Amino acid sequence: MTLRRAARAGLALFLLFAIAAPARAAGLTEAEKRGKRIYTEGKGRGKITASLPGAGVKAPGAGFPCVNCHLAGGSGQSEGGVRSADIAWFTLTKEYGGARPTGRTHPPYTDESFRRAVAAGLDPAGNLLAPAHPRFGMDRADLDDLLSYVKAMDSEPVPGVTDDAVRVGILFPSAGPLAGAAGEVRALLSGAFRETNATGGFFNRRLELVEIPFDPSAEGGAVAAARAAVERDELFCFLANVGISTDDEAARFLARERIPVLVPLLSAPEGGYGADRYTFHVLASVKDQARVLVDFLAASLKSSANRLGLLYAKDPPGEKGAEGAREQAGKRGLPVAVEIPFAAGTFDVAGSHRRMREGNVDAVLYFGGPPEALAFAWQAPAGAPRSLFLAPAPLVGDALLGAPPDFLRRVYLAAPLAPPDPDSRRAAEFRRVREKYSVGERHRSFQLLAYTGTVLLEEGLKRSGRRLTREKFVGSIGNVWQLPTGVTPPLTYDANRRVGAAGAAIIRVDPETGRFVTAAGWREPQ
């Protein structure tokens, strides 16, 4: 080929890509959109069924959407000892000299062999796919739509990601008791993002913080704000959401939409294993904090605390705390003599004390709010047995500092946040950002968690590389092991674990100074 012909060919290729790029950037075609609905929801223009011949199961396709196993982008995952295949079109059509990553040997997929795999469960060589792979019954038109989407999946635009920016949202209450904490968190995140952007961001993309307020007094206010922001602002992920519990409809909406959420600033009631794949917590759940409290009793105070009483609110944190304490007490051989659940506004203080006394309880494990804890402290009958009182610090806050001195001496709290490492680079950076951007002083624990979220965000972006997708990002964070943050214990996640620091220290009040001191160092439950 002459230089002139080569130049013309190169120009033709350039023009081809220049023309094709805007078409893809504009979004999916109608066929691809229909195919995406089949992939993510199991719903097409016609009826779709899913069959598992080995198990004798036949169900609507909506019960077995492709995305549940192969994930957005088709990268696949390991779950229950079974590895789902990478079905990105590049991978399916790639030539292999020997066995493929699945361990099988077969030619590359074609349009027709892809359709056969979906409908009949056969690879291009005629081998049966894994028994866990459903066989889908659907019309040819729906099969064609699904094929169109799988071909486009690799190049589908990623919400919130442009050539020069990554857009990160934060949900927060515009009023109420957490509004002040939300203001400090937003100031900290904004300052941290400015510092990152000043050094070039990540792969020449700057971080943009999108603030999304909601009215906490309006029913459904948080989920309405989240839905509007997702539809309007094209967000890649959420970071340090304030005042959104794990059972809030806003949290469930983000999970259903498979949007990554880093470090929501409330402790999850449930344990961190088998939790929502797209939400990454830092602090131990209430359930795990309860387990640490029981471990502390078993290791340090068993001789004086061998009969336990559970006092808990009938809400998700209370019930999961009681569940964790109950399970761990069984492992440790500590009998639970009394259980007292209570509903909001119906706490019988005198009756609770009487039942604990009749059960000869040596330690009360409490999982409820600050008002009931303080009422229990002040209404202890004179001459009552001097039982210990243990609770997760995030549930009771500093309310017990107002308890009678005699009661306060018997209080032990699980504190999931360990003291920051004063000599670490990250801790120094946290202090510098707080001072430079006048973040405030009142809500330091919220600030520590939010800053930890920025460390986790940066780690996920670095590991994901320039070709950033939500699935790649979630998978990258899911492989973090002992990540130092300088302000929390090191973070570890895996395919099933979604709590980075699943432990707590035990603290008590020093009667001389009135300040909290460490009674036992930070540890994960045994």
Short mmCIF file of C-alpha atoms in Angstrom, two decimals:
data_model
loop_
_atom_site.label_atom_id
_atom_site.label_comp_id
_atom_site.label_asym_id
_atom_site.label_seq_id
_atom_site.Cartn_x
_atom_site.Cartn_y
_atom_site.Cartn_z
CA MET A 1 0.00 0.00 0.00
CA THR A 2 1.38 3.43 -0.94
CA LEU A 3 1.72 6.18 1.61
CA ARG A 4 -1.07 8.12 -0.13
CA ARG A 5 -3.43 5.11 -0.05
CA ALA A 6 -2.50 4.45 3.61
CA ALA A 7 -3.25 8.06 4.46
CA ARG A 8 -6.63 7.81 2.70
CA ALA A 9 -7.41 4.58 4.58
CA GLY A 10 -6.41 6.15 7.88
CA LEU A 11 -8.60 9.18 7.14
CA ALA A 12 -11.50 6.88 6.28
CA LEU A 13 -11.13 5.03 9.58
CA PHE A 14 -10.94 8.33 11.47
CA LEU A 15 -14.11 9.56 9.78
CA LEU A 16 -15.84 6.27 10.48
CA PHE A 17 -15.10 6.51 14.21
CA ALA A 18 -15.92 10.22 14.25
CA ILE A 19 -19.33 9.45 12.75
CA ALA A 20 -20.00 6.34 14.86
CA ALA A 21 -19.01 7.80 18.22
CA PRO A 22 -21.86 10.33 18.52
CA ALA A 23 -24.40 7.59 17.65
CA ARG A 24 -23.25 5.49 20.61
CA ALA A 25 -22.88 8.49 22.91
CA ALA A 26 -26.50 9.39 22.15
CA GLY A 27 -27.61 6.25 23.93
CA LEU A 28 -29.19 2.92 23.06
CA THR A 29 -31.32 2.17 20.01
CA GLU A 30 -34.93 1.13 20.53
CA ALA A 31 -34.03 -2.55 20.01
CA GLU A 32 -31.15 -2.24 22.49
CA LYS A 33 -33.45 -0.58 25.05
CA ARG A 34 -35.92 -3.44 24.72
CA GLY A 35 -33.04 -5.91 25.04
CA LYS A 36 -31.79 -4.15 28.16
CA ARG A 37 -35.22 -4.58 29.75
CA ILE A 38 -35.04 -8.32 29.01
CA TYR A 39 -31.51 -8.47 30.45
CA THR A 40 -32.27 -6.51 33.62
CA GLU A 41 -35.94 -7.35 34.26
CA GLY A 42 -36.67 -10.57 32.35
CA LYS A 43 -39.54 -8.82 30.53
CA GLY A 44 -39.96 -8.52 26.77
CA ARG A 45 -42.59 -7.75 24.19
CA GLY A 46 -43.83 -11.32 24.44
CA LYS A 47 -44.03 -13.87 27.24
CA ILE A 48 -40.65 -14.98 28.67
CA THR A 49 -40.19 -18.11 30.79
CA ALA A 50 -37.13 -19.53 32.57
CA SER A 51 -36.62 -23.26 33.12
CA LEU A 52 -34.12 -25.18 35.24
CA PRO A 53 -34.46 -28.73 33.87
CA GLY A 54 -32.39 -30.37 36.59
CA ALA A 55 -34.52 -28.87 39.34
CA GLY A 56 -37.80 -29.23 37.48
CA VAL A 57 -38.47 -25.49 37.86
CA LYS A 58 -40.31 -23.32 35.33
CA ALA A 59 -41.03 -19.72 36.23
CA PRO A 60 -41.65 -16.31 34.64
CA GLY A 61 -38.51 -14.78 33.17
CA ALA A 62 -38.81 -11.86 35.59
CA GLY A 63 -37.72 -14.26 38.34
CA PHE A 64 -34.41 -14.99 36.59
CA PRO A 65 -33.19 -11.83 34.81
CA CYS A 66 -29.73 -12.17 33.25
CA VAL A 67 -28.33 -9.32 35.35
CA ASN A 68 -28.78 -11.23 38.61
CA CYS A 69 -25.99 -13.66 37.69
CA HIS A 70 -24.00 -11.97 34.92
CA LEU A 71 -24.24 -8.44 36.41
CA ALA A 72 -24.49 -5.16 34.57
CA GLY A 73 -21.90 -5.23 31.81
CA GLY A 74 -21.94 -9.03 31.70
CA SER A 75 -18.74 -9.61 33.68
CA GLY A 76 -20.20 -12.43 35.80
CA GLN A 77 -19.56 -13.25 39.43
CA SER A 78 -18.87 -16.05 41.91
CA GLU A 79 -21.82 -16.93 44.12
CA GLY A 80 -22.47 -20.04 46.18
CA GLY A 81 -19.45 -21.77 44.67
CA VAL A 82 -20.76 -21.21 41.12
CA ARG A 83 -19.04 -18.84 38.68
CA SER A 84 -21.32 -17.21 36.12
CA ALA A 85 -19.69 -16.59 32.74
CA ASP A 86 -18.42 -13.32 31.34
CA ILE A 87 -20.92 -12.72 28.53
CA ALA A 88 -19.57 -9.42 27.22
CA TRP A 89 -19.76 -9.70 23.43
CA PHE A 90 -16.00 -9.17 23.07
CA THR A 91 -15.40 -12.17 25.36
CA LEU A 92 -18.01 -14.38 23.70
CA THR A 93 -16.64 -13.77 20.20
CA LYS A 94 -12.95 -13.92 21.08
CA GLU A 95 -10.78 -16.67 19.52
CA TYR A 96 -9.07 -19.01 22.02
CA GLY A 97 -6.30 -21.47 21.15
CA GLY A 98 -7.27 -23.79 24.00
CA ALA A 99 -9.79 -23.88 26.80
CA ARG A 100 -11.74 -20.73 27.62
CA PRO A 101 -11.90 -19.22 31.14
CA THR A 102 -14.99 -21.40 31.71
CA GLY A 103 -12.84 -24.52 31.17
CA ARG A 104 -14.72 -25.37 27.96
CA THR A 105 -13.35 -25.58 24.44
CA HIS A 106 -15.60 -24.26 21.69
CA PRO A 107 -15.57 -21.85 18.75
CA PRO A 108 -16.44 -18.18 19.25
CA TYR A 109 -20.11 -17.36 19.57
CA THR A 110 -22.09 -16.16 16.57
CA ASP A 111 -25.51 -14.54 16.52
CA GLU A 112 -27.19 -17.89 16.01
CA SER A 113 -25.15 -19.82 18.60
CA PHE A 114 -25.90 -17.06 21.13
CA ARG A 115 -29.62 -17.51 20.51
CA ARG A 116 -29.22 -21.27 20.93
CA ALA A 117 -27.36 -20.82 24.21
CA VAL A 118 -30.15 -18.66 25.59
CA ALA A 119 -32.98 -20.90 24.43
CA ALA A 120 -31.50 -24.40 24.59
CA GLY A 121 -28.57 -24.07 27.01
CA LEU A 122 -25.93 -25.20 24.47
CA ASP A 123 -22.57 -23.61 23.73
CA PRO A 124 -21.25 -23.27 20.10
CA ALA A 125 -19.79 -26.79 20.26
CA GLY A 126 -23.10 -28.28 21.39
CA ASN A 127 -22.02 -28.79 25.02
CA LEU A 128 -24.63 -28.28 27.72
CA LEU A 129 -24.15 -25.13 29.76
CA ALA A 130 -23.91 -25.36 33.54
CA PRO A 131 -27.02 -26.87 35.22
CA ALA A 132 -27.58 -23.58 37.08
CA HIS A 133 -28.04 -21.75 33.76
CA PRO A 134 -31.75 -21.34 32.95
CA ARG A 135 -33.17 -22.12 29.53
CA PHE A 136 -35.27 -19.17 28.39
CA GLY A 137 -38.39 -19.41 26.32
CA MET A 138 -39.03 -16.26 24.33
CA ASP A 139 -40.10 -15.09 20.88
CA ARG A 140 -37.52 -14.64 18.14
CA ALA A 141 -38.15 -10.87 18.25
CA ASP A 142 -37.23 -10.77 21.95
CA LEU A 143 -34.17 -12.95 21.32
CA ASP A 144 -33.02 -10.49 18.66
CA ASP A 145 -33.55 -7.56 21.04
CA LEU A 146 -31.53 -9.30 23.77
CA LEU A 147 -28.73 -10.03 21.29
CA SER A 148 -28.70 -6.37 20.21
CA TYR A 149 -28.27 -5.25 23.80
CA VAL A 150 -25.55 -7.77 24.66
CA LYS A 151 -23.57 -6.53 21.65
CA ALA A 152 -23.93 -2.93 22.88
CA MET A 153 -23.41 -3.63 26.58
CA ASP A 154 -19.64 -3.03 26.52
CA SER A 155 -20.02 0.47 25.09
CA GLU A 156 -23.19 1.59 26.86
CA PRO A 157 -22.71 5.06 28.39
CA VAL A 158 -22.09 4.96 32.16
CA PRO A 159 -24.40 7.28 34.14
CA GLY A 160 -22.50 10.09 35.84
CA VAL A 161 -19.24 9.46 33.97
CA THR A 162 -18.01 11.79 31.23
CA ASP A 163 -14.61 12.25 29.64
CA ASP A 164 -13.65 14.79 32.30
CA ALA A 165 -15.86 14.17 35.36
CA VAL A 166 -17.36 11.64 37.77
CA ARG A 167 -20.57 12.87 39.43
CA VAL A 168 -21.12 11.74 43.02
CA GLY A 169 -24.36 12.37 44.91
CA ILE A 170 -25.09 12.87 48.60
CA LEU A 171 -28.63 12.59 50.04
CA PHE A 172 -29.21 14.61 53.20
CA PRO A 173 -32.07 16.08 55.27
CA SER A 174 -32.71 19.79 54.75
CA ALA A 175 -34.05 20.19 58.30
CA GLY A 176 -34.30 18.31 61.57
CA PRO A 177 -31.72 16.99 64.06
CA LEU A 178 -29.32 15.71 61.39
CA ALA A 179 -29.25 18.85 59.24
CA GLY A 180 -26.24 20.24 61.11
CA ALA A 181 -24.28 17.01 60.69
CA ALA A 182 -25.19 16.99 57.00
CA GLY A 183 -23.80 20.52 56.61
CA GLU A 184 -20.45 19.52 58.08
CA VAL A 185 -20.27 16.36 55.95
CA ARG A 186 -21.00 18.31 52.76
CA ALA A 187 -18.32 20.87 53.63
CA LEU A 188 -15.80 18.09 54.25
CA LEU A 189 -16.61 16.22 51.02
CA SER A 190 -16.54 19.41 48.99
CA GLY A 191 -13.14 20.31 50.40
CA ALA A 192 -11.74 16.81 49.87
CA PHE A 193 -12.96 16.80 46.25
CA ARG A 194 -11.35 20.20 45.61
CA GLU A 195 -8.04 18.89 46.92
CA THR A 196 -8.27 15.81 44.70
CA ASN A 197 -9.21 17.86 41.63
CA ALA A 198 -6.31 20.24 42.21
CA THR A 199 -3.93 17.31 41.66
CA GLY A 200 -5.59 16.14 38.44
CA GLY A 201 -8.41 13.96 39.75
CA PHE A 202 -8.50 10.36 38.51
CA PHE A 203 -7.50 9.61 34.94
CA ASN A 204 -8.06 13.29 34.14
CA ARG A 205 -11.57 13.20 35.53
CA ARG A 206 -12.54 15.61 38.28
CA LEU A 207 -14.93 14.68 41.09
CA GLU A 208 -18.23 16.60 41.18
CA LEU A 209 -20.33 16.57 44.35
CA VAL A 210 -24.08 16.76 43.67
CA GLU A 211 -26.04 17.78 46.78
CA ILE A 212 -29.53 16.30 47.04
CA PRO A 213 -31.60 17.62 49.96
CA PHE A 214 -34.87 16.04 51.08
CA ASP A 215 -37.56 17.01 53.56
CA PRO A 216 -37.39 14.46 56.42
CA SER A 217 -40.90 15.39 57.57
CA ALA A 218 -42.48 14.51 54.21
CA GLU A 219 -43.50 10.90 53.72
CA GLY A 220 -41.40 9.43 50.92
CA GLY A 221 -39.34 12.62 50.72
CA ALA A 222 -35.98 10.84 50.56
CA VAL A 223 -36.92 8.33 47.87
CA ALA A 224 -38.58 11.04 45.76
CA ALA A 225 -35.41 13.13 45.94
CA ALA A 226 -33.22 10.12 45.12
CA ARG A 227 -35.36 9.10 42.16
CA ALA A 228 -35.46 12.63 40.74
CA ALA A 229 -31.69 13.01 41.13
CA VAL A 230 -30.96 9.68 39.43
CA GLU A 231 -33.20 10.59 36.50
CA ARG A 232 -32.05 14.22 36.25
CA ASP A 233 -28.44 14.45 37.34
CA GLU A 234 -26.90 11.28 35.89
CA LEU A 235 -25.03 10.18 39.03
CA PHE A 236 -22.35 7.50 39.10
CA CYS A 237 -22.64 6.70 42.81
CA PHE A 238 -23.71 8.06 46.19
CA LEU A 239 -21.39 8.87 49.08
CA ALA A 240 -22.05 9.46 52.80
CA ASN A 241 -25.85 9.69 52.63
CA VAL A 242 -27.14 11.20 55.89
CA GLY A 243 -30.28 10.06 57.69
CA ILE A 244 -31.13 7.18 55.31
CA SER A 245 -31.61 3.88 57.15
CA THR A 246 -31.09 0.56 55.39
CA ASP A 247 -34.82 -0.16 55.46
CA ASP A 248 -35.74 3.27 54.04
CA GLU A 249 -37.40 3.17 50.63
CA ALA A 250 -34.64 5.46 49.31
CA ALA A 251 -31.99 2.87 50.21
CA ARG A 252 -34.07 0.08 48.64
CA PHE A 253 -34.55 2.18 45.48
CA LEU A 254 -30.81 2.73 45.04
CA ALA A 255 -30.15 -0.98 45.61
CA ARG A 256 -32.78 -1.97 43.00
CA GLU A 257 -31.21 0.45 40.53
CA ARG A 258 -27.79 -1.11 41.23
CA ILE A 259 -26.23 2.24 42.05
CA PRO A 260 -23.13 2.05 44.28
CA VAL A 261 -23.59 3.64 47.71
CA LEU A 262 -20.47 4.22 49.81
CA VAL A 263 -20.55 4.68 53.57
CA PRO A 264 -24.15 5.58 54.41
CA LEU A 265 -23.89 7.38 57.74
CA LEU A 266 -26.06 5.06 59.81
CA SER A 267 -25.08 1.67 61.21
CA ALA A 268 -26.86 -1.16 59.45
CA PRO A 269 -29.04 -3.30 61.74
CA GLU A 270 -28.16 -6.46 59.82
CA GLY A 271 -24.80 -8.20 59.54
CA GLY A 272 -22.45 -7.42 56.66
CA TYR A 273 -22.54 -10.82 54.97
CA GLY A 274 -24.95 -11.48 52.13
CA ALA A 275 -26.08 -7.83 52.24
CA ASP A 276 -26.91 -5.62 49.26
CA ARG A 277 -24.05 -5.98 46.76
CA TYR A 278 -23.94 -2.28 45.86
CA THR A 279 -23.86 -0.71 49.34
CA PHE A 280 -20.58 -0.55 51.29
CA HIS A 281 -20.74 0.17 55.01
CA VAL A 282 -17.76 1.00 57.20
CA LEU A 283 -19.05 0.46 60.72
CA ALA A 284 -20.10 -2.84 62.21
CA SER A 285 -23.82 -3.50 62.11
CA VAL A 286 -25.81 -3.34 65.33
CA LYS A 287 -25.92 -7.13 65.21
CA ASP A 288 -22.13 -7.40 65.10
CA GLN A 289 -21.71 -4.78 67.84
CA ALA A 290 -23.98 -6.93 70.01
CA ARG A 291 -21.77 -9.94 69.33
CA VAL A 292 -18.68 -7.96 70.40
CA LEU A 293 -20.42 -6.99 73.66
CA VAL A 294 -21.14 -10.64 74.43
CA ASP A 295 -17.55 -11.60 73.57
CA PHE A 296 -16.37 -8.93 76.02
CA LEU A 297 -18.56 -10.36 78.76
CA ALA A 298 -17.40 -13.90 78.06
CA ALA A 299 -13.71 -12.99 77.99
CA SER A 300 -13.50 -10.41 80.75
CA LEU A 301 -16.43 -10.61 83.10
CA LYS A 302 -17.83 -14.12 82.90
CA SER A 303 -17.50 -14.81 86.61
CA SER A 304 -19.63 -11.81 87.52
CA ALA A 305 -21.92 -11.74 84.48
CA ASN A 306 -23.14 -15.21 83.68
CA ARG A 307 -26.89 -14.53 83.34
CA LEU A 308 -27.92 -12.10 80.63
CA GLY A 309 -31.01 -10.00 80.07
CA LEU A 310 -32.02 -8.57 76.70
CA LEU A 311 -33.88 -5.26 76.62
CA TYR A 312 -34.63 -4.10 73.07
CA ALA A 313 -36.88 -1.94 70.93
CA LYS A 314 -39.23 -3.58 68.47
CA ASP A 315 -37.60 -2.03 65.43
CA PRO A 316 -34.90 -3.31 62.99
CA PRO A 317 -31.85 -2.12 65.02
CA GLY A 318 -33.30 -3.40 68.30
CA GLU A 319 -34.36 -6.76 66.98
CA LYS A 320 -31.10 -7.37 65.09
CA GLY A 321 -29.10 -6.37 68.17
CA ALA A 322 -31.04 -8.86 70.28
CA GLU A 323 -30.58 -11.50 67.61
CA GLY A 324 -26.81 -11.02 67.55
CA ALA A 325 -26.57 -11.08 71.35
CA ARG A 326 -28.73 -14.20 71.54
CA GLU A 327 -26.65 -16.07 68.95
CA GLN A 328 -23.31 -15.09 70.46
CA ALA A 329 -24.45 -15.90 74.01
CA GLY A 330 -25.28 -19.40 72.77
CA LYS A 331 -21.77 -19.78 71.34
CA ARG A 332 -20.21 -18.52 74.56
CA GLY A 333 -22.32 -20.58 76.94
CA LEU A 334 -23.93 -17.56 78.58
CA PRO A 335 -27.64 -18.14 79.38
CA VAL A 336 -30.16 -15.47 78.39
CA ALA A 337 -32.48 -15.44 81.41
CA VAL A 338 -34.84 -12.60 80.43
CA GLU A 339 -35.94 -10.97 77.16
CA ILE A 340 -38.02 -7.78 77.16
CA PRO A 341 -39.01 -6.20 73.83
CA PHE A 342 -40.75 -2.84 73.89
CA ALA A 343 -42.51 -0.65 71.33
CA ALA A 344 -41.89 3.07 70.98
CA GLY A 345 -43.74 5.01 73.65
CA THR A 346 -44.70 1.92 75.67
CA PHE A 347 -41.52 1.27 77.66
CA ASP A 348 -42.40 -0.08 81.12
CA VAL A 349 -39.37 0.94 83.15
CA ALA A 350 -40.48 -0.40 86.53
CA GLY A 351 -41.68 -3.66 85.00
CA SER A 352 -38.38 -4.13 83.16
CA HIS A 353 -36.38 -3.65 86.36
CA ARG A 354 -38.64 -6.09 88.21
CA ARG A 355 -38.28 -8.82 85.56
CA MET A 356 -34.49 -8.41 85.42
CA ARG A 357 -34.33 -8.70 89.20
CA GLU A 358 -36.57 -11.80 89.25
CA GLY A 359 -34.37 -13.41 86.61
CA ASN A 360 -31.20 -12.78 88.65
CA VAL A 361 -29.70 -11.00 85.64
CA ASP A 362 -26.06 -9.96 86.01
CA ALA A 363 -25.78 -7.97 82.76
CA VAL A 364 -28.44 -6.16 80.75
CA LEU A 365 -27.77 -5.90 77.01
CA TYR A 366 -29.75 -2.93 75.71
CA PHE A 367 -30.70 -2.17 72.09
CA GLY A 368 -32.90 0.89 71.96
CA GLY A 369 -32.88 4.66 71.89
CA PRO A 370 -31.38 7.23 74.29
CA PRO A 371 -34.59 8.26 76.15
CA GLU A 372 -35.45 4.73 77.30
CA ALA A 373 -31.84 4.04 78.26
CA LEU A 374 -31.73 7.15 80.44
CA ALA A 375 -35.12 6.35 81.98
CA PHE A 376 -33.89 2.85 82.85
CA ALA A 377 -30.79 4.37 84.47
CA TRP A 378 -32.70 6.85 86.64
CA GLN A 379 -35.52 4.58 87.76
CA ALA A 380 -33.40 1.71 89.07
CA PRO A 381 -34.95 0.76 92.46
CA ALA A 382 -32.89 1.48 95.55
CA GLY A 383 -31.04 -1.59 96.72
CA ALA A 384 -31.50 -3.35 93.34
CA PRO A 385 -28.75 -5.77 92.21
CA ARG A 386 -25.85 -3.95 90.64
CA SER A 387 -26.11 -5.51 87.18
CA LEU A 388 -23.96 -4.29 84.31
CA PHE A 389 -25.54 -2.32 81.48
CA LEU A 390 -24.13 -2.76 77.95
CA ALA A 391 -25.26 -1.14 74.69
CA PRO A 392 -23.99 -0.07 71.24
CA ALA A 393 -22.76 3.53 71.47
CA PRO A 394 -24.39 4.56 68.13
CA LEU A 395 -27.83 3.70 69.56
CA VAL A 396 -27.59 5.48 72.92
CA GLY A 397 -25.19 8.30 71.99
CA ASP A 398 -23.97 10.31 74.98
CA ALA A 399 -27.33 10.20 76.79
CA LEU A 400 -26.00 8.02 79.61
CA LEU A 401 -23.53 10.72 80.64
CA GLY A 402 -26.57 12.12 82.43
CA ALA A 403 -27.17 8.89 84.38
CA PRO A 404 -26.65 8.63 88.16
CA PRO A 405 -22.97 8.05 89.03
CA ASP A 406 -23.61 4.64 90.59
CA PHE A 407 -25.33 3.43 87.40
CA LEU A 408 -22.77 5.05 85.10
CA ARG A 409 -19.94 3.06 86.71
CA ARG A 410 -21.61 -0.13 85.46
CA VAL A 411 -22.05 1.01 81.84
CA TYR A 412 -20.03 -0.44 78.94
CA LEU A 413 -20.60 0.61 75.33
CA ALA A 414 -19.57 -0.88 71.99
CA ALA A 415 -17.83 1.83 69.94
CA PRO A 416 -17.34 0.77 66.29
CA LEU A 417 -15.05 3.74 65.55
CA ALA A 418 -11.49 3.26 66.80
CA PRO A 419 -9.44 6.42 67.58
CA PRO A 420 -7.69 7.83 64.47
CA ASP A 421 -4.01 7.07 63.98
CA PRO A 422 -2.40 10.45 64.78
CA ASP A 423 0.77 9.63 62.84
CA SER A 424 -0.82 8.49 59.58
CA ARG A 425 -0.75 10.54 56.39
CA ARG A 426 -4.49 10.11 55.95
CA ALA A 427 -5.27 11.39 59.45
CA ALA A 428 -3.09 14.43 58.82
CA GLU A 429 -4.91 15.06 55.53
CA PHE A 430 -8.27 14.77 57.31
CA ARG A 431 -7.21 17.41 59.85
CA ARG A 432 -5.86 19.68 57.11
CA VAL A 433 -9.08 19.54 55.07
CA ARG A 434 -11.21 20.19 58.17
CA GLU A 435 -9.19 23.29 59.03
CA LYS A 436 -8.76 24.63 55.51
CA TYR A 437 -12.47 24.46 54.68
CA SER A 438 -13.83 25.36 58.14
CA VAL A 439 -15.83 22.15 58.35
CA GLY A 440 -16.94 22.54 61.98
CA GLU A 441 -16.53 20.68 65.25
CA ARG A 442 -19.87 19.33 66.45
CA HIS A 443 -20.25 16.13 64.40
CA ARG A 444 -16.76 14.67 64.26
CA SER A 445 -17.81 11.00 64.02
CA PHE A 446 -19.89 11.80 60.92
CA GLN A 447 -16.88 13.61 59.45
CA LEU A 448 -14.59 10.65 60.10
CA LEU A 449 -16.96 8.30 58.32
CA ALA A 450 -17.47 10.66 55.39
CA TYR A 451 -13.72 11.08 54.99
CA THR A 452 -13.35 7.29 55.04
CA GLY A 453 -15.84 7.27 52.18
CA THR A 454 -13.59 9.53 50.11
CA VAL A 455 -10.67 7.14 50.71
CA LEU A 456 -12.82 4.22 49.55
CA LEU A 457 -14.07 6.17 46.52
CA GLU A 458 -10.52 7.03 45.48
CA GLU A 459 -9.39 3.43 45.89
CA GLY A 460 -12.26 2.15 43.75
CA LEU A 461 -11.60 4.72 41.02
CA LYS A 462 -7.87 3.96 40.94
CA ARG A 463 -8.45 0.22 40.70
CA SER A 464 -11.14 0.57 38.04
CA GLY A 465 -8.95 2.47 35.58
CA ARG A 466 -9.95 4.77 32.76
CA ARG A 467 -12.75 2.52 31.46
CA LEU A 468 -14.90 3.08 34.50
CA THR A 469 -18.20 1.24 34.96
CA ARG A 470 -20.33 0.69 38.03
CA GLU A 471 -19.74 -3.07 37.99
CA LYS A 472 -15.98 -2.67 37.65
CA PHE A 473 -16.05 -0.14 40.50
CA VAL A 474 -18.13 -2.40 42.77
CA GLY A 475 -15.93 -5.37 41.94
CA SER A 476 -12.78 -3.36 42.70
CA ILE A 477 -13.98 -2.29 46.14
CA GLY A 478 -15.19 -5.84 46.73
CA ASN A 479 -11.53 -6.96 46.62
CA VAL A 480 -10.20 -4.41 49.13
CA TRP A 481 -8.23 -6.00 51.97
CA GLN A 482 -6.98 -4.14 55.05
CA LEU A 483 -7.19 -0.74 53.37
CA PRO A 484 -5.74 1.87 55.76
CA THR A 485 -7.82 5.02 56.15
CA GLY A 486 -6.00 6.65 59.07
CA VAL A 487 -9.31 7.52 60.73
CA THR A 488 -11.04 4.11 61.08
CA PRO A 489 -9.84 0.53 61.45
CA PRO A 490 -8.52 -0.92 58.15
CA LEU A 491 -11.29 -1.87 55.72
CA THR A 492 -11.82 -5.31 54.22
CA TYR A 493 -14.51 -6.34 51.74
CA ASP A 494 -15.08 -9.44 49.65
CA ALA A 495 -17.76 -10.86 47.38
CA ASN A 496 -20.15 -11.34 50.31
CA ARG A 497 -18.90 -8.96 52.98
CA ARG A 498 -20.20 -5.40 52.77
CA VAL A 499 -19.04 -4.03 56.13
CA GLY A 500 -15.43 -2.90 56.05
CA ALA A 501 -14.66 -2.80 59.78
CA ALA A 502 -17.00 -5.35 61.36
CA GLY A 503 -15.94 -4.87 64.96
CA ALA A 504 -15.91 -2.51 67.93
CA ALA A 505 -13.97 -1.39 70.96
CA ILE A 506 -15.52 -1.42 74.43
CA ILE A 507 -15.57 1.92 76.22
CA ARG A 508 -16.72 3.11 79.64
CA VAL A 509 -16.88 6.41 81.51
CA ASP A 510 -13.95 7.36 83.73
CA PRO A 511 -15.62 8.44 87.02
CA GLU A 512 -12.77 10.88 87.73
CA THR A 513 -12.88 12.81 84.44
CA GLY A 514 -16.37 12.01 83.16
CA ARG A 515 -14.89 11.08 79.79
CA PHE A 516 -15.10 7.87 77.82
CA VAL A 517 -12.03 5.62 78.06
CA THR A 518 -11.20 2.30 76.42
CA ALA A 519 -12.02 -0.81 78.45
CA ALA A 520 -11.10 -3.29 75.70
CA GLY A 521 -9.43 -2.69 72.34
CA TRP A 522 -11.14 -2.85 68.97
CA ARG A 523 -11.88 -6.40 67.82
CA GLU A 524 -14.15 -8.24 65.40
CA PRO A 525 -16.67 -10.72 66.87
CA GLN A 526 -15.42 -14.25 67.32
#
